[in-house]
Structures are given as structure tokens and as C-alpha cells.
Coordinates of C-alpha atoms and ligand atoms in Angstrom, one line a residue:
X1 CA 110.6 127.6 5.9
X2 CA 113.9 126.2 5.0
X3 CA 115.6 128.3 7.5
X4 CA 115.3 126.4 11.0
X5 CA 116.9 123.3 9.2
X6 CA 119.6 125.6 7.7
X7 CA 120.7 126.5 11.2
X8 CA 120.6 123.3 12.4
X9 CA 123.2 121.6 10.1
X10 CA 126.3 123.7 9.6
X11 CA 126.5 124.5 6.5
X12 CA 130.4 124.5 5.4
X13 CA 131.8 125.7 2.3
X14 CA 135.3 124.5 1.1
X15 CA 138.2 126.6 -0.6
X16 CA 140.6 124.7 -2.1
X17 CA 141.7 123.8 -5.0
X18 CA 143.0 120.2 -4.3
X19 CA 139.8 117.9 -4.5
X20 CA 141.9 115.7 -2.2
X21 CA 141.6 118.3 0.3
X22 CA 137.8 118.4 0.3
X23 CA 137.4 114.9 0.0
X24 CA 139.7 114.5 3.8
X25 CA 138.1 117.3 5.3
X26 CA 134.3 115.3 4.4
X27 CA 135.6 112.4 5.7
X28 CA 137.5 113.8 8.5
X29 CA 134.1 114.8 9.7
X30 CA 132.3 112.2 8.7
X31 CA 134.5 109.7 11.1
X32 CA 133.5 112.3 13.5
X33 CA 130.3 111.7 13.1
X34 CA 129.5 115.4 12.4
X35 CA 125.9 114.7 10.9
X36 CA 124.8 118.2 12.1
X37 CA 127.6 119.4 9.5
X38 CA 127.0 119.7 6.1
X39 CA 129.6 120.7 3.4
X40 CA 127.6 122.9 1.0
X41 CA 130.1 123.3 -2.1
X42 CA 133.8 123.8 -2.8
X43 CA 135.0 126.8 -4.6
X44 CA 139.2 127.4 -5.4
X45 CA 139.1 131.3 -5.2
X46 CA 137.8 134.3 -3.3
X47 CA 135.6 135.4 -6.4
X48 CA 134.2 131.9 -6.7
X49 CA 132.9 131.8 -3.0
X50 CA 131.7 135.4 -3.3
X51 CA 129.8 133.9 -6.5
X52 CA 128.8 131.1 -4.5
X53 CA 127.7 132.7 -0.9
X54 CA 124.5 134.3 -1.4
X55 CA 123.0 130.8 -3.1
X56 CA 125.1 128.3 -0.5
X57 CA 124.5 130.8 2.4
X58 CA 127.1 128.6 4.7
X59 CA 127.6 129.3 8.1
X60 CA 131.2 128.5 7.9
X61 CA 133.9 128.7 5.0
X62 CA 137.1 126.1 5.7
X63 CA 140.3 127.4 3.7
X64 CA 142.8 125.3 3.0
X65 CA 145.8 126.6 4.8
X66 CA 148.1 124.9 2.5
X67 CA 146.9 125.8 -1.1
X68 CA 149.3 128.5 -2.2
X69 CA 146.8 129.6 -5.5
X70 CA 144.6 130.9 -2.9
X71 CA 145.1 134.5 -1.0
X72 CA 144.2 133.5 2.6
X73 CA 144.3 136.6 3.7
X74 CA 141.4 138.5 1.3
X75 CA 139.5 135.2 2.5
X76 CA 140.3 136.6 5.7
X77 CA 139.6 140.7 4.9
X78 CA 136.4 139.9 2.9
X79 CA 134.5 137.7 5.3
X80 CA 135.6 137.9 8.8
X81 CA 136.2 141.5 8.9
X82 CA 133.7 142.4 5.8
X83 CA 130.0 143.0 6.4
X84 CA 129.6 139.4 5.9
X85 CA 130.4 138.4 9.2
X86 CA 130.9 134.9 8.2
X87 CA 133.2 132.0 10.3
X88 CA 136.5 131.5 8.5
X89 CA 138.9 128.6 9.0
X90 CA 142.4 128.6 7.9
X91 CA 142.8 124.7 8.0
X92 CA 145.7 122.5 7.3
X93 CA 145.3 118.9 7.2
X94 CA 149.1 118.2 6.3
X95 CA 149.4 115.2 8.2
X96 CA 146.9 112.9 10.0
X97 CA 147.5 114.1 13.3
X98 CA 147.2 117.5 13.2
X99 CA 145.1 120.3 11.7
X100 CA 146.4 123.6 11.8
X101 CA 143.7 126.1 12.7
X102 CA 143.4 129.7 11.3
X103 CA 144.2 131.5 14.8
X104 CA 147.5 129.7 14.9
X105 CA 146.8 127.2 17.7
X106 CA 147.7 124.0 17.0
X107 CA 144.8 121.7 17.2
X108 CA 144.8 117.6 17.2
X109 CA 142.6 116.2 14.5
X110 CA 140.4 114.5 16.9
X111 CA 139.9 118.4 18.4
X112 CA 138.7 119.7 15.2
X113 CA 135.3 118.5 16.3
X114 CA 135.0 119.6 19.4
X115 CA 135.9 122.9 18.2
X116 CA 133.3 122.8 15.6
X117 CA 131.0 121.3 18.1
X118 CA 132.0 123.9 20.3
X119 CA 131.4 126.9 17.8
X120 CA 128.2 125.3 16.9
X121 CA 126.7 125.5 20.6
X122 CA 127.8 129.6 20.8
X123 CA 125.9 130.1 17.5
X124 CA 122.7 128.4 18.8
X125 CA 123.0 130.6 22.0
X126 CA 123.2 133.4 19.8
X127 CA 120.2 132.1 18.3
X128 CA 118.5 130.6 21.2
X129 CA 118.4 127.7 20.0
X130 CA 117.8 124.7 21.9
X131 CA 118.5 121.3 21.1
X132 CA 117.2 119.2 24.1
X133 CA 119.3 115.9 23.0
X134 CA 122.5 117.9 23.4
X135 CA 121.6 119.0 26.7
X136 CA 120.6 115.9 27.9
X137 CA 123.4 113.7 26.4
X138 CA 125.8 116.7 28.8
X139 CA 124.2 115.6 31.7
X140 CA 124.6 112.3 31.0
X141 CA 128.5 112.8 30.5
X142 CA 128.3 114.3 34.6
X143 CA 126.5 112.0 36.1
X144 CA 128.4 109.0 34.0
X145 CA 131.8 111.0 35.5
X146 CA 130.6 110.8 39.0
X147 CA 129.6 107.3 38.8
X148 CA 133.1 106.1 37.9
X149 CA 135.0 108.4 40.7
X150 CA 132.7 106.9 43.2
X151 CA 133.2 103.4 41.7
X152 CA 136.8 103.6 41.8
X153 CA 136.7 105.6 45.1
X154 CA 134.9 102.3 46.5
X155 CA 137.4 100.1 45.3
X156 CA 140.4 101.8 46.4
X157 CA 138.8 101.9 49.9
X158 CA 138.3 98.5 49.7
X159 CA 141.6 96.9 47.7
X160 CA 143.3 99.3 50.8
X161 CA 141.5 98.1 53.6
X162 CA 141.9 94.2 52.0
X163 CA 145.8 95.2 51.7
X164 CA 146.1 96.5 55.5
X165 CA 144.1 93.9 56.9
X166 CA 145.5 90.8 54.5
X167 CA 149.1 92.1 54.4
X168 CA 148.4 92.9 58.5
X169 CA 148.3 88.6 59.2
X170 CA 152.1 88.3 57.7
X171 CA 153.8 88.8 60.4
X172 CA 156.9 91.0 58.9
X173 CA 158.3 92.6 62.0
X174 CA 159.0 89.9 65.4
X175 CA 157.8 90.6 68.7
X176 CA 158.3 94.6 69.7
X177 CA 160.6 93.7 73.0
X178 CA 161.5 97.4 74.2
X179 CA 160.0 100.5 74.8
X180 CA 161.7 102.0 72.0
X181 CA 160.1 99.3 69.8
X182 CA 156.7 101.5 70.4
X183 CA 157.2 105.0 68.2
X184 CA 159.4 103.1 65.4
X185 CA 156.5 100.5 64.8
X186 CA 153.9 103.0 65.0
X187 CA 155.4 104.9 62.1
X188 CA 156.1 101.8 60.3
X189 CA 152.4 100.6 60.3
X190 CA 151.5 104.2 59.3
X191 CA 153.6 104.7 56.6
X192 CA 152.5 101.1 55.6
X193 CA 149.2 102.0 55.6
X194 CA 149.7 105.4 53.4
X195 CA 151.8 102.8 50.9
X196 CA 148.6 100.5 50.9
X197 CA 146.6 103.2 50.1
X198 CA 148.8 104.6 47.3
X199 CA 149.2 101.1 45.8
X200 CA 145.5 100.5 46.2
X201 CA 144.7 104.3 44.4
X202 CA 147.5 103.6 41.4
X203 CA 147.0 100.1 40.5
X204 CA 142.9 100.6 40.9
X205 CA 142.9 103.4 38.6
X206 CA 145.0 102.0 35.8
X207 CA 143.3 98.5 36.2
X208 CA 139.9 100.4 36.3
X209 CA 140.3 101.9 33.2
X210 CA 142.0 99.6 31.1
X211 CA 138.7 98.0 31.5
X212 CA 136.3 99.9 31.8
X213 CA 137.2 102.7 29.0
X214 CA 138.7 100.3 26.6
X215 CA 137.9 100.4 22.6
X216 CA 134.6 99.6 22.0
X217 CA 134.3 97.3 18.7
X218 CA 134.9 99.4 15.7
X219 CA 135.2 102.6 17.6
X220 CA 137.5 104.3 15.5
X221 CA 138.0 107.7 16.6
X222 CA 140.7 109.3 18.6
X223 CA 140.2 110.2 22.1
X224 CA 139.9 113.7 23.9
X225 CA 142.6 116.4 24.0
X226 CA 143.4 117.1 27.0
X227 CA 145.7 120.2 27.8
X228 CA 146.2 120.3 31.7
X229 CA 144.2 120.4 35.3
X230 CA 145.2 123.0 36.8
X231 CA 143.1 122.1 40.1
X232 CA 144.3 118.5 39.8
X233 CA 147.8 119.5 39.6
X234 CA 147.6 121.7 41.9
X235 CA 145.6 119.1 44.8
X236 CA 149.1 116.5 43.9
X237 CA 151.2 118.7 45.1
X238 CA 149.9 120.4 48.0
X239 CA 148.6 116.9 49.5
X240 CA 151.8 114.9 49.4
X241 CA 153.7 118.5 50.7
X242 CA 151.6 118.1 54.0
X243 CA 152.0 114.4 54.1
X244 CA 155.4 114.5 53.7
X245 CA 155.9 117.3 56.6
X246 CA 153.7 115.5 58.8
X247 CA 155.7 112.6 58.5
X248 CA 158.6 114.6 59.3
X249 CA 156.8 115.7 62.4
X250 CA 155.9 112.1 63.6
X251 CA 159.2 111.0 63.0
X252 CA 161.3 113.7 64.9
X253 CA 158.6 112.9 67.7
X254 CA 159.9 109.0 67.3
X255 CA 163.1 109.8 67.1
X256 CA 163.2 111.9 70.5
X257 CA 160.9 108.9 72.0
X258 CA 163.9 106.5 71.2
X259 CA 166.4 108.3 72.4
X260 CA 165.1 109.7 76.0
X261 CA 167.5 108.8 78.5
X262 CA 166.8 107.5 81.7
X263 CA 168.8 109.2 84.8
X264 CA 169.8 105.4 86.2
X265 CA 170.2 103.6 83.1
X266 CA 172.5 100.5 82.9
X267 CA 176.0 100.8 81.5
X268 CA 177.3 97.9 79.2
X269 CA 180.0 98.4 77.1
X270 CA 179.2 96.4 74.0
X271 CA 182.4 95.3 72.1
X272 CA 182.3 93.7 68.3
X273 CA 185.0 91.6 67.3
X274 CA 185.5 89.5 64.2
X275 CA 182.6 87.2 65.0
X276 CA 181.4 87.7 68.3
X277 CA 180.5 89.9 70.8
X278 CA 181.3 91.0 74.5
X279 CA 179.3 92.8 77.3
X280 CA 181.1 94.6 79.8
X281 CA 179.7 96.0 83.0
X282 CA 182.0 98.7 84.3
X283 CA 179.5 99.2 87.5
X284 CA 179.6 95.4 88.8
X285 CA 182.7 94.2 87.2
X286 CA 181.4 91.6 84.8
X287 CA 182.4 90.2 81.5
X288 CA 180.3 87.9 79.3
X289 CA 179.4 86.9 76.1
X290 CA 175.5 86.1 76.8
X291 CA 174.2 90.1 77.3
X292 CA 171.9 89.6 80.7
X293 CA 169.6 92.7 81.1
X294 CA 167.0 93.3 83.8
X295 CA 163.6 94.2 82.0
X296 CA 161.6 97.4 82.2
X297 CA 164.9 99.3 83.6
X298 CA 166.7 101.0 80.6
X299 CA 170.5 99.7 79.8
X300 CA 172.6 102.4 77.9
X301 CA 175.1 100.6 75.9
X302 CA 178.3 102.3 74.7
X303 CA 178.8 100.3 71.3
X304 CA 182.7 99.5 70.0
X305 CA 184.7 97.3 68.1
X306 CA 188.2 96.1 68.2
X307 CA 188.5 95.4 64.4
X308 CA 186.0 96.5 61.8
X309 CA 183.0 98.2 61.6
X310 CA 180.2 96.2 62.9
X311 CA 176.7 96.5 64.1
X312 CA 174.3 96.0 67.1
X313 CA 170.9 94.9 66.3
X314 CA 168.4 93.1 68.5
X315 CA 165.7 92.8 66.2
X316 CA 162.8 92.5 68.5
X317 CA 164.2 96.0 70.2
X318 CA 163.9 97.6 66.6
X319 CA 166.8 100.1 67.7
X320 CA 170.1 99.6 65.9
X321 CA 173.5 101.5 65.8
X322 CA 176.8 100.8 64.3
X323 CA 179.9 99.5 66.7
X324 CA 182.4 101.4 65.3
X325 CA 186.8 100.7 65.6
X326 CA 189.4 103.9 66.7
X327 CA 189.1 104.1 70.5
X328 CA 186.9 106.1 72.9
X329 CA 186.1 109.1 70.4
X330 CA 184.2 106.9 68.5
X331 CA 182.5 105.0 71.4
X332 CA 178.6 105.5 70.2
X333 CA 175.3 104.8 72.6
X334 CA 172.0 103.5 72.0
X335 CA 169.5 103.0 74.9
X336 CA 167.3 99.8 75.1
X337 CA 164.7 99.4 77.4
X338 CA 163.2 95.9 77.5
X339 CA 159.6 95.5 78.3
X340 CA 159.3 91.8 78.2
X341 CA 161.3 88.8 79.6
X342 CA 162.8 86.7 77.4
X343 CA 165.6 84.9 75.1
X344 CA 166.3 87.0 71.8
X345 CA 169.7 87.3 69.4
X346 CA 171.7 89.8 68.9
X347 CA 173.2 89.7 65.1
X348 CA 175.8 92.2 63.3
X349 CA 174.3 94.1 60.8
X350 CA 177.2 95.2 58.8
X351 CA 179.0 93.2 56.4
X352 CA 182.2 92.3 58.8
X353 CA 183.6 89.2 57.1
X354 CA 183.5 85.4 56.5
X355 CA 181.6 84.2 59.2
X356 CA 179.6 87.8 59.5
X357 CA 176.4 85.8 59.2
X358 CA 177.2 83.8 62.3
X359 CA 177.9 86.5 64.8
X360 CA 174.8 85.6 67.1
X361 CA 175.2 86.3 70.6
X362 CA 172.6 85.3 73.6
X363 CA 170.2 88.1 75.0
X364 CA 168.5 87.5 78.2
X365 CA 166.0 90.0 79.4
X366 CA 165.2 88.6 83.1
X367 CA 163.2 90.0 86.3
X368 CA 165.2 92.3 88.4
X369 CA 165.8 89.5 91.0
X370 CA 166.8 86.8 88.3
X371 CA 169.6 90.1 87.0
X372 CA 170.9 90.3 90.7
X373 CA 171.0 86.9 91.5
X374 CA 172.9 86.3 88.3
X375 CA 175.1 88.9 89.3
X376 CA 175.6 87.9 92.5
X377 CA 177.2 84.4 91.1
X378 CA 179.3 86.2 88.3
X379 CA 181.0 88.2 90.7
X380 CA 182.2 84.9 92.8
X381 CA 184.9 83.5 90.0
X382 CA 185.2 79.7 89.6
X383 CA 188.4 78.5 91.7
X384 CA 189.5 76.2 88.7
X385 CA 191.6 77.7 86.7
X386 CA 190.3 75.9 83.5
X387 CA 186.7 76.5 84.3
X388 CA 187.3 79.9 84.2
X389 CA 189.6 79.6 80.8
X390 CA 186.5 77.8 79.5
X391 CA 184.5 81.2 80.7
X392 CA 187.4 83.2 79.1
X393 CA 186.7 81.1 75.7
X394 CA 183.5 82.4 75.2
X395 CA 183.8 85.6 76.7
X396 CA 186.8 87.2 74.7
X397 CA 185.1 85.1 71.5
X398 CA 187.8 82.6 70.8
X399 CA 185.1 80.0 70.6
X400 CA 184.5 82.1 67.2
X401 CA 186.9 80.9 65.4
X402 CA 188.9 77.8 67.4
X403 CA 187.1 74.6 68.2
X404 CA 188.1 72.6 71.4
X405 CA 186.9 69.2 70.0
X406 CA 188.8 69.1 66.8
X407 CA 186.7 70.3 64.6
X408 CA 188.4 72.5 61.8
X409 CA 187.7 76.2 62.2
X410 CA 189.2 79.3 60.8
X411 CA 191.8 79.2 63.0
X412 CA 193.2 76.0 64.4
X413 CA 190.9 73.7 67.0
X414 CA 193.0 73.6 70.6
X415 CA 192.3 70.2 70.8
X416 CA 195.6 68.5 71.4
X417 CA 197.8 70.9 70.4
X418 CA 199.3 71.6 73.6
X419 CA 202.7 69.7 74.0
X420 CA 202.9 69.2 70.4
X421 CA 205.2 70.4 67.3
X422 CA 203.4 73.2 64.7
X423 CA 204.6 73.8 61.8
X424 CA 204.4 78.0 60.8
X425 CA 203.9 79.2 57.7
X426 CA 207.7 80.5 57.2
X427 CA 208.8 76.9 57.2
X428 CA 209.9 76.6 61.1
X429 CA 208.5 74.1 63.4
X430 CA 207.7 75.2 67.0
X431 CA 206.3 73.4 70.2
X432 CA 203.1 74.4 71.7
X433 CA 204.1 75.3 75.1
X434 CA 203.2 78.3 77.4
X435 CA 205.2 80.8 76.3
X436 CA 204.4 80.1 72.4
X437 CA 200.8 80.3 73.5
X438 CA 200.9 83.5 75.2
X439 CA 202.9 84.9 72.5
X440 CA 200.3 84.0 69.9
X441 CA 197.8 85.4 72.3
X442 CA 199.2 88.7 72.8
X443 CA 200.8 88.9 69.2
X444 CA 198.8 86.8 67.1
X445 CA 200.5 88.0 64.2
X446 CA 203.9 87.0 65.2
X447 CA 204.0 82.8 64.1
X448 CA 200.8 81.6 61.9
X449 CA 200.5 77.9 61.9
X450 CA 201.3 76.7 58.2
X451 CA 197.7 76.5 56.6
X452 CA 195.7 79.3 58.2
X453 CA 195.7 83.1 57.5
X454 CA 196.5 85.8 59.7
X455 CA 192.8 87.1 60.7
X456 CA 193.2 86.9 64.4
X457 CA 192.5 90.4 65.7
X458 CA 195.6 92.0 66.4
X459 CA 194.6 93.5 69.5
X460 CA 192.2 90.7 70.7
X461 CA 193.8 90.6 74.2
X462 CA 194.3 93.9 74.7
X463 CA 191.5 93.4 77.6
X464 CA 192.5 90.5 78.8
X465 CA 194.7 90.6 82.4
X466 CA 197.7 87.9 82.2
X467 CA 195.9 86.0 84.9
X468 CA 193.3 85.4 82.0
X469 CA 195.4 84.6 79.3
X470 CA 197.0 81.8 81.5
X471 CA 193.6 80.6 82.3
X472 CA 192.7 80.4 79.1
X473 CA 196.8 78.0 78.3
X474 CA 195.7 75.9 81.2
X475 CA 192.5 75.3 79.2
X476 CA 194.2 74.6 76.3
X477 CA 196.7 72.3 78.7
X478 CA 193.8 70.4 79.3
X479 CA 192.8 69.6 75.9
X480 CA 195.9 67.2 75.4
Ligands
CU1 CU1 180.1 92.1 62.5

């Protein structure tokens, strides 16, 4: 008669002696909203709840872990192992957060209900009990599971695909100009596209949940325990493992793409110089500043500077190495193969000094007949001797730091100077004549006008033949 409601509600019997224990255990499961539980009496000693058990008949006796007037362990002898068979509980609630359960696990406050919950479903099992609402409210947690991974799977798709195409009208890398330009912006876009989709799947979740399964009003209980996922954990790591290696395999692949060489490349020796640069071609006997190359034929460059470290970077050819000072042995290559005609800049892309930001030379990438022609006119010099000083000028990067129109620099303009008296820094005054000129050409360090430092490249003429240098007085002559 009474029975199928006795099973229903667990009936719990206390043993404690501290009514404050009973009173937070009740309300502990009260906030729980435990309304299936029932707490049937309190008793403070073994003889009391043997007294008590045949007229309470609970289903489950809760001992209060921490009341030292009790012996937990005859609680322990007399009903667990007795012929009672009865559910016993060592609990302790000595702080909010935690209770302290009798089989020594430790157990968050909020999991003492499940746990109960949990013992409560194995007892109607053993009963065959069925209690459709719980069934049905289990479903109900599935399906409501599913429905928010497939909502949030649909928005990552679609805050990813919004990223790659929105992000994909910015136009953050200019015009791919080279061949080589092909396998480093594939990887780029690729990789961008994993970041997209790793931003989209991290900012989506945490947004998605912070509204979706935030506090209800007056919802004061805890939220679920959650130990570990093992599957989860282990999916994280074998997914980015492979991603990572087959990044590693698309980028070797780029990297070998870049670097293929070409039996009849192009030789320019590319030399950096505090803040310019020169082109050199051993095979037709040119030197320029404005680097001239013929397009779809690939140029292998052997990159070096005569001071400091600096470094060659076209930016629409996406390739980049460093142009490094101490000789041949440190001479480094990088192939370019243009695939489109055009005007571009080269620009150093190592820190190299003051006027590091303004070391911009011309790129010309021209038809094969445009290349020879221009060769064909470079090779006949200019009979004026100042004309080709003027050449020289630009050439060996002198326009760098000297003006020829007066205009201060950081070294002094050549504007006039010729034919006049300097005063040096040591105090001396000297005439600007040929042989001071050459001198400061071929030693720059040797006499520094009063005013200026000594930055000029110690070794800036090493290159240059004497017939040069004098071009470049007769220049200066002209200047007067
Ligand atoms: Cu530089």
C-alpha cells in the first residue's frame, strides 16, 4: 500500500549529533531540488538508528563524517556489511564546496546530487522501476546537446566562410610578380584560412555560450562536475599533430618550388651599401642602380654588402634573403623569376641605419627585346666624361647621401664645392681640388669636413676603376 511511494522518495536517515548538520544537509538538497528525497529522522548514535530503522525503514543513512561522538565505522560494520544491507554515507559538509563522501572520493557539493540521483536510478533498476519523466527528460538533454553542436557548427561555418571571403577583399599581400610568388602565397592563403577557421571555432564557442547557457534568473545552483574527456582530448591532439605535419609537407614542397634553379638563369651580383643598391652583370659588363630584368627568364642573384647587414626584398616577388658584409664566403643567392612586366621597388629589410627606410631602388621587369635593347645602349658608354660621372653618381649610390643642387644631406651636397676652401673637422682648412677629392673618395675616412660624421663606407670605391672616380671629380668640376 504505502510501499510503491516508499520507493519512490528516498528515504534518508541522518546521524549526527549537530542539528546544524542536519539542517545543511536538508537544505543542501532542498536547493538541489531533490523532491524525490526525503529525510525520514535524525538519530546521534548507532543504537538510536538501530532503534529507529525498522519504523523509518530508509533507504539510505547519511553519517556525518565529522561528528567525533559517533563510531563511523560500526555504522559502517552494522549496515553495509550487516544483513541489513542498507546504503551508508560517510558525509562531510565542512565547507561549502566540498562534501567528503564515505569511499574517500572527493566530491563537489553540486555532485552530491547527481550521485544520489545517480544511486537512485541503480536502485529502481534493481526494482524495475520506471519512471517515464526521467526517461524522457534524458532524451531531452541528447537531443538539446545535438541541437547546440549543430547550431554552433553552423555558425562557425559561416563566421569562417564570412572571415575568408570579407578578410579575402583587403588586399594584404601586392601583386604576386614571380614564379616563386606561386607556392609562398598558396601556403599563406591556406594557413589563413586554417587561422579563420580557428578564430571562427574559438570566439563562436565562447560567444555562443556566454549567451546561450548563461544564469537563468534566480538559478542558484552550481553547475556540473566535470572530470575529463578522454575522446575529446584525445581528437585535440591527434588533429592539430596531422595538421601541423601536413603543413610541414606543403611547406618543404614550397620551399623546393622556390628554390629550383634554372640551367640559364641570369647572374646579377646585387650589392647593399649604406642606402642604396647596385646591380652588377658579370656576363654583359653592366653596372646600374635601376635592376633591369627580362621577364619569364629566371635571374639568380648573388646578394652582398660592403657595410652592414642588409636585405633584398621585392615585395611583389615574395622571395627575400639577407645581403650579408665579409667577402665571397658570405656571397648568398636567391632566384627570381618574374612573370609579369612591370615597375616595382626593391627596399632593405634589415634595420641598416638612418636613412634605412629610404633605400628604394628601381626594378624593371621588361620583354626580352626591351632587356637586350637596353643592353645593347649600356654597353656603348657616354663620351662625356661628366655624363658618365652623373651615371657613376647613381650607380655607386653617392646620390644617397650627397646632393648636387645644394641641398643638405648626410654628407655634404657637391654643389660648388669644387675650387673652394673646406674646413675639416681637426681644425685645418683644405681646397677642393682633384687630388683632395680622390683622396676622400678612395679614403673617406682620411679628412671629414667640419660638421658631418664619418659614415661614408670605408670601402665604397673599392669597385670603382680610377677612370671612374675621375669621372665622377669632373662631375663634381662641373658643379662650380
Ligand atoms: Cu639596408
Amino acid at each position: 500500500m504505502a510501499s510503491s511511494s516508499q520507493k519512490k522518495a528516498k528515504r534518508v536517515l541522518i546521524a549526527s549529533s549537530h542539528a546544524l548538520f542536519a539542517r545543511g544537509l536538508s537544505s543542501l538538497l532542498q536547493s538541489r531540488q531533490q523532491k524525490d528525497v526525503e529525510v525520514v529522522g535524525v538519530v546521534s548514535s548507532v543504537e538510536q538508528a538501530i532503534l529507529q530503522i525498522e519504523k523509518l525503514s530508509p533507504d539510505l543513512i547519511v553519517v556525518d563524517y565529522d561528528d567525533e561522538s559517533l563510531n563511523r565505522d560500526e555504522f559502517l560494520a552494522r549496515f553495509v556489511e550487516g544483513e541489513k544491507r542498507l546504503r551508508v554515507v560517510l558525509l562531510s559538509l565542512h565547507d561549502g564546496e566540498q562534501a567528503l563522501v564515505y569511499d574517500r572520493r572527493m566530491l563537489a557539493a553540486a555532485q552530491v546530487d547527481d550521485w544520489l540521483e545517480e544511486w537512485s536510478r541503480s536502485r529502481q533498476d534493481e526494482y524495475s522501476m520506471v519512471q517515464p519523466e526521467q526517461r524522457i527528460s534524458k532524451n531531452d538533454n541528447r537531443s538539446d546537446n545535438m541541437r547546440h553542436f549543430i547550431t554552433a557548427g553552423i555558425l562557425v561555418a559561416v563566421v569562417t566562410a564570412l572571415l575568408i571571403v570579407g578578410l579575402g577583399q583587403v588586399r594584404l599581400l601586392p601583386v604576386a610578380a614571380s614564379a616563386q610568388a606561386q607556392p609562398i602565397d598558396f601556403l599563406f592563403n591556406l594557413q589563413f584560412q586554417i587561422i579563420a577557421f580557428l578564430f571562427a571555432l574559438i570566439v563562436v564557442s565562447m560567444v555562443y555560450s556566454i549567451i546561450v547557457f548563461r544564469r537563468k534568473p534566480g538559478d542558484t545552483s552550481d553547475a556540473r562536475h566535470i572530470e575529463g574527456n578522454t575522446n575529446l582530448e584525445v581528437a585535440w591532439t591527434i588533429v592539430p599533430l596531422f595538421v601541423v605535419m601536413g603543413l610541414a609537407v606543403l611547406g618543404s614542397d614550397g620551399l623546393a618550388k622556390t628554390t629550383r634553379a634554372e640551367p640559364r638563369a641570369l647572374e646579377v651580383n646585387v650589392i647593399g651599401q649604406q642606402w642604396s643598391w647596385r646591380f652588377e652583370y658579370p656576363e654583359l659588363g653592366i653596372v646600374t642602380d635601376v635592376m633591369r630584368l627580362p621577364v619569364n627568364k629566371q635571374a639568380l642573384l648573388h646578394l652582398s654588402s660592403i657595410d652592414v647587414i642588409h636585405s633584398f626584398w621585392v615585395p611583389e616577388f615574395r622571395v627575400k634573403q639577407d645581403a650579408l658584409p665579409g667577402g665571397e664566403e658570405f656571397v648568398r643567392d636567391l632566384r627570381v623569376t618574374p612573370s609579369m612586366t612591370g615597375n616595382f621597388k626593391v627596399r632593405c629589410a634589415e634595420l641598416c641605419g638612418l636613412r634605412h627606410a629610404y633605400m628604394e631602388n628601381d626594378v624593371i621587369v621588361m620583354s626580352q627585346e626591351e632587356f637586350d635593347a637596353w643592353v645593347a645602349e649600356e654597353q656603348g658608354l657616354a663620351a662625356d666624361p661628366v655624363e658618365r660621372g652623373r651615371k657613376w653618381y647613381t650607380t655607386y649610390g653617392c646620390n644617397a647621401c650627397h646632393s648636387l643642387d645644394g641641398t643638405p644631406g648626410v654628407g655634404p651636397s657637391w654643389q660648388g664645392i669644387y675650387g673652394a676652401q673646406h674646413k675639416l673637422a681637426d681644425g685645418t682648412t683644405v681646397l677642393v681640388d682633384d687630388a683632395y677629392l680622390y683622396q676622400s673618395i678612395r679614403n673617406p675616412a682620411s679628412q671629414i669636413v667640419e660638421g658631418y660624421n664619418n659614415l661614408m663606407p670605408a670601402n665604397i670605391a673599392e669597385k670603382m676603376t680610377d677612370q671612374q672616380v675621375d669621372d665622377i671629380i669632373r662631375l663634381i668640376e662641373s658643379l662650380k
